[in-house]
């Protein structure tokens, strides 16, 4: 397979294991000083990207759309697919959820937290949080997660672990 030329402005960003596309897109944009609009234009996906960032995957991303995005973010289509739900998996659009114990190990929002069927973190045997346990602010969409803390009261995700009930 021929490798397409790398667009000169791209800083590549390696996806974390289990990372959601929303969280990845936010990191990619910040690494490349690009706005949502710019990324929408460069990929010619327009507002479709904004929908994906909110875990709205109906209609499901097409191969063509994924190829366009893969070219700009310099990943394989298969790597993008791993950040997307398999077809038929129901997604929870809100609230955004968090296993703080996972985040401390790998600083990213995991795709599986937004599956409708996910009840908790199987790895840590903890329930997921859907709001800051201190000030009750709901977590924003993962593409805007920057510092791993509540945007209002600045409680760190690490400090939220004690508020996660056993699952
Ligand atoms: Zn966990
Ligand atoms: Zn808070």
mmCIF file of C-alpha atoms and ligand atoms in Angstrom:
data_model
loop_
_atom_site.group_PDB
_atom_site.id
_atom_site.type_symbol
_atom_site.label_atom_id
_atom_site.label_comp_id
_atom_site.label_asym_id
_atom_site.label_seq_id
_atom_site.Cartn_x
_atom_site.Cartn_y
_atom_site.Cartn_z
ATOM 1 C CA UNK A 1 0.000 0.000 0.000
ATOM 2 C CA UNK A 2 1.269 3.433 -0.897
ATOM 3 C CA UNK A 3 1.743 5.802 2.008
ATOM 4 C CA UNK A 4 0.079 9.151 1.446
ATOM 5 C CA UNK A 5 2.263 12.215 1.998
ATOM 6 C CA UNK A 6 2.131 13.562 5.536
ATOM 7 C CA UNK A 7 0.471 16.989 5.620
ATOM 8 C CA UNK A 8 3.177 19.375 6.843
ATOM 9 C CA UNK A 9 1.185 20.768 9.770
ATOM 10 C CA UNK A 10 0.543 17.472 11.536
ATOM 11 C CA UNK A 11 1.940 16.489 14.932
ATOM 12 C CA UNK A 12 0.915 12.888 15.324
ATOM 13 C CA UNK A 13 -0.784 11.753 18.518
ATOM 14 C CA UNK A 14 -0.688 8.115 19.578
ATOM 15 C CA UNK A 15 -4.053 6.787 20.848
ATOM 16 C CA UNK A 16 -4.155 5.330 24.360
ATOM 17 C CA UNK A 17 -5.486 1.822 24.868
ATOM 18 C CA UNK A 18 -9.276 1.993 25.001
ATOM 19 C CA UNK A 19 -9.379 5.740 24.366
ATOM 20 C CA UNK A 20 -12.589 7.173 22.961
ATOM 21 C CA UNK A 21 -12.452 9.034 19.662
ATOM 22 C CA UNK A 22 -13.793 12.137 21.384
ATOM 23 C CA UNK A 23 -10.876 12.249 23.812
ATOM 24 C CA UNK A 24 -8.378 11.502 21.067
ATOM 25 C CA UNK A 25 -9.718 14.280 18.802
ATOM 26 C CA UNK A 26 -9.362 16.789 21.614
ATOM 27 C CA UNK A 27 -5.744 15.811 22.176
ATOM 28 C CA UNK A 28 -5.019 15.860 18.472
ATOM 29 C CA UNK A 29 -6.502 19.329 18.062
ATOM 30 C CA UNK A 30 -4.577 20.773 20.982
ATOM 31 C CA UNK A 31 -1.306 19.201 19.786
ATOM 32 C CA UNK A 32 -1.886 20.799 16.404
ATOM 33 C CA UNK A 33 -3.355 24.097 17.583
ATOM 34 C CA UNK A 34 -6.366 23.355 15.402
ATOM 35 C CA UNK A 35 -9.958 24.346 16.064
ATOM 36 C CA UNK A 36 -12.962 22.067 15.536
ATOM 37 C CA UNK A 37 -13.735 23.967 12.373
ATOM 38 C CA UNK A 38 -10.258 23.576 10.943
ATOM 39 C CA UNK A 39 -10.267 19.847 11.541
ATOM 40 C CA UNK A 40 -13.748 19.647 10.030
ATOM 41 C CA UNK A 41 -12.523 21.455 6.940
ATOM 42 C CA UNK A 42 -9.278 19.529 6.516
ATOM 43 C CA UNK A 43 -11.065 16.201 6.763
ATOM 44 C CA UNK A 44 -14.079 17.525 4.827
ATOM 45 C CA UNK A 45 -16.207 15.957 7.529
ATOM 46 C CA UNK A 46 -17.623 19.279 8.719
ATOM 47 C CA UNK A 47 -20.049 18.975 11.614
ATOM 48 C CA UNK A 48 -19.947 15.172 11.522
ATOM 49 C CA UNK A 49 -16.890 15.327 13.776
ATOM 50 C CA UNK A 50 -18.807 17.335 16.360
ATOM 51 C CA UNK A 51 -21.459 14.617 16.432
ATOM 52 C CA UNK A 52 -18.847 11.900 16.896
ATOM 53 C CA UNK A 53 -17.339 13.871 19.771
ATOM 54 C CA UNK A 54 -20.713 13.580 21.489
ATOM 55 C CA UNK A 55 -20.803 9.822 20.870
ATOM 56 C CA UNK A 56 -23.503 10.160 18.229
ATOM 57 C CA UNK A 57 -22.673 7.451 15.727
ATOM 58 C CA UNK A 58 -25.978 7.139 13.882
ATOM 59 C CA UNK A 59 -25.539 6.834 10.951
ATOM 60 C CA UNK A 60 -22.316 4.879 11.587
ATOM 61 C CA UNK A 61 -19.081 6.392 10.236
ATOM 62 C CA UNK A 62 -18.468 5.209 6.675
ATOM 63 C CA UNK A 63 -15.210 3.746 5.429
ATOM 64 C CA UNK A 64 -14.760 6.866 3.287
ATOM 65 C CA UNK A 65 -15.200 9.207 6.257
ATOM 66 C CA UNK A 66 -12.765 7.200 8.337
ATOM 67 C CA UNK A 67 -10.215 7.224 5.528
ATOM 68 C CA UNK A 68 -10.489 11.012 5.310
ATOM 69 C CA UNK A 69 -9.957 11.378 9.051
ATOM 70 C CA UNK A 70 -7.166 8.780 9.134
ATOM 71 C CA UNK A 71 -5.276 10.711 6.485
ATOM 72 C CA UNK A 72 -5.346 13.934 8.476
ATOM 73 C CA UNK A 73 -4.597 12.471 11.910
ATOM 74 C CA UNK A 74 -2.029 10.083 10.423
ATOM 75 C CA UNK A 75 -3.455 6.860 11.810
ATOM 76 C CA UNK A 76 -4.649 3.659 10.211
ATOM 77 C CA UNK A 77 -8.412 3.324 9.706
ATOM 78 C CA UNK A 78 -8.207 0.273 11.971
ATOM 79 C CA UNK A 79 -6.811 2.431 14.797
ATOM 80 C CA UNK A 80 -9.768 4.793 14.415
ATOM 81 C CA UNK A 81 -12.184 1.870 14.458
ATOM 82 C CA UNK A 82 -10.813 0.826 17.832
ATOM 83 C CA UNK A 83 -11.915 4.204 19.201
ATOM 84 C CA UNK A 84 -15.437 3.672 17.859
ATOM 85 C CA UNK A 85 -18.206 1.341 19.057
ATOM 86 C CA UNK A 86 -18.904 -1.793 17.089
ATOM 87 C CA UNK A 87 -22.074 -1.529 15.071
ATOM 88 C CA UNK A 88 -25.154 -2.164 17.155
ATOM 89 C CA UNK A 89 -23.598 -1.180 20.486
ATOM 90 C CA UNK A 90 -25.856 1.373 22.172
ATOM 91 C CA UNK A 91 -24.142 4.553 23.321
ATOM 92 C CA UNK A 92 -25.011 6.742 26.270
ATOM 93 C CA UNK A 93 -24.782 10.366 25.146
ATOM 94 C CA UNK A 94 -24.939 11.765 28.627
ATOM 95 C CA UNK A 95 -23.805 11.970 31.263
ATOM 96 C CA UNK A 96 -20.156 11.498 30.384
ATOM 97 C CA UNK A 97 -18.720 8.912 32.737
ATOM 98 C CA UNK A 98 -15.412 8.332 34.432
ATOM 99 C CA UNK A 99 -13.520 5.641 36.305
ATOM 100 C CA UNK A 100 -11.078 7.877 38.135
ATOM 101 C CA UNK A 101 -8.940 4.860 39.070
ATOM 102 C CA UNK A 102 -8.496 4.065 35.360
ATOM 103 C CA UNK A 103 -7.731 7.683 34.536
ATOM 104 C CA UNK A 104 -4.882 7.760 37.031
ATOM 105 C CA UNK A 105 -3.332 4.782 35.247
ATOM 106 C CA UNK A 106 -3.997 5.981 31.685
ATOM 107 C CA UNK A 107 -5.066 9.621 31.368
ATOM 108 C CA UNK A 108 -7.929 9.279 28.928
ATOM 109 C CA UNK A 109 -11.670 8.825 28.618
ATOM 110 C CA UNK A 110 -12.450 5.240 27.673
ATOM 111 C CA UNK A 111 -14.949 4.419 24.976
ATOM 112 C CA UNK A 112 -16.503 1.577 26.962
ATOM 113 C CA UNK A 113 -17.643 3.960 29.703
ATOM 114 C CA UNK A 114 -20.259 5.326 27.291
ATOM 115 C CA UNK A 115 -21.687 1.944 26.318
ATOM 116 C CA UNK A 116 -25.290 1.729 27.482
ATOM 117 C CA UNK A 117 -24.652 -1.699 28.960
ATOM 118 C CA UNK A 118 -21.610 -0.638 30.993
ATOM 119 C CA UNK A 119 -22.507 -0.521 34.675
ATOM 120 C CA UNK A 120 -19.092 -0.018 36.184
ATOM 121 C CA UNK A 121 -15.391 -0.579 35.735
ATOM 122 C CA UNK A 122 -14.796 -4.326 35.583
ATOM 123 C CA UNK A 123 -11.068 -3.777 36.021
ATOM 124 C CA UNK A 124 -11.321 -1.876 39.304
ATOM 125 C CA UNK A 125 -14.689 -3.251 40.427
ATOM 126 C CA UNK A 126 -15.887 0.291 40.936
ATOM 127 C CA UNK A 127 -18.955 2.179 39.794
ATOM 128 C CA UNK A 128 -18.421 4.963 37.294
ATOM 129 C CA UNK A 129 -18.800 8.615 38.227
ATOM 130 C CA UNK A 130 -20.996 10.868 36.121
ATOM 131 C CA UNK A 131 -20.407 14.109 37.988
ATOM 132 C CA UNK A 132 -17.848 15.724 40.258
ATOM 133 C CA UNK A 133 -18.418 14.234 43.722
ATOM 134 C CA UNK A 134 -17.557 17.577 45.321
ATOM 135 C CA UNK A 135 -19.510 20.233 43.391
ATOM 136 C CA UNK A 136 -21.816 17.937 41.337
ATOM 137 C CA UNK A 137 -20.837 19.459 38.000
ATOM 138 C CA UNK A 138 -21.301 16.924 35.217
ATOM 139 C CA UNK A 139 -18.245 15.975 33.220
ATOM 140 C CA UNK A 140 -18.004 17.788 29.872
ATOM 141 C CA UNK A 141 -17.447 15.974 26.577
ATOM 142 C CA UNK A 142 -14.085 14.191 26.661
ATOM 143 C CA UNK A 143 -12.594 16.174 23.773
ATOM 144 C CA UNK A 144 -12.396 19.077 26.244
ATOM 145 C CA UNK A 145 -10.776 17.093 29.068
ATOM 146 C CA UNK A 146 -7.503 18.846 29.507
ATOM 147 C CA UNK A 147 -6.113 18.537 32.989
ATOM 148 C CA UNK A 148 -7.889 15.624 34.627
ATOM 149 C CA UNK A 149 -9.799 17.752 37.076
ATOM 150 C CA UNK A 150 -13.238 19.244 37.618
ATOM 151 C CA UNK A 151 -13.557 22.450 35.603
ATOM 152 C CA UNK A 152 -15.412 24.268 38.371
ATOM 153 C CA UNK A 153 -13.942 23.245 41.740
ATOM 154 C CA UNK A 154 -10.656 21.856 40.338
ATOM 155 C CA UNK A 155 -10.898 18.608 42.305
ATOM 156 C CA UNK A 156 -8.522 16.222 40.544
ATOM 157 C CA UNK A 157 -9.793 12.975 39.070
ATOM 158 C CA UNK A 158 -7.273 11.170 41.314
ATOM 159 C CA UNK A 159 -8.998 12.614 44.393
ATOM 160 C CA UNK A 160 -12.349 11.349 43.099
ATOM 161 C CA UNK A 161 -11.384 7.677 43.437
ATOM 162 C CA UNK A 162 -12.500 7.591 47.097
ATOM 163 C CA UNK A 163 -16.011 8.559 45.956
ATOM 164 C CA UNK A 164 -16.360 5.564 43.636
ATOM 165 C CA UNK A 165 -18.576 2.950 45.211
ATOM 166 C CA UNK A 166 -17.863 -0.767 44.862
ATOM 167 C CA UNK A 167 -19.523 -2.400 41.876
HETATM 168 ZN ZN1 LIG B 1 -11.299 1.549 36.283
HETATM 169 ZN ZN1 LIG B 2 -16.235 19.979 41.038
#
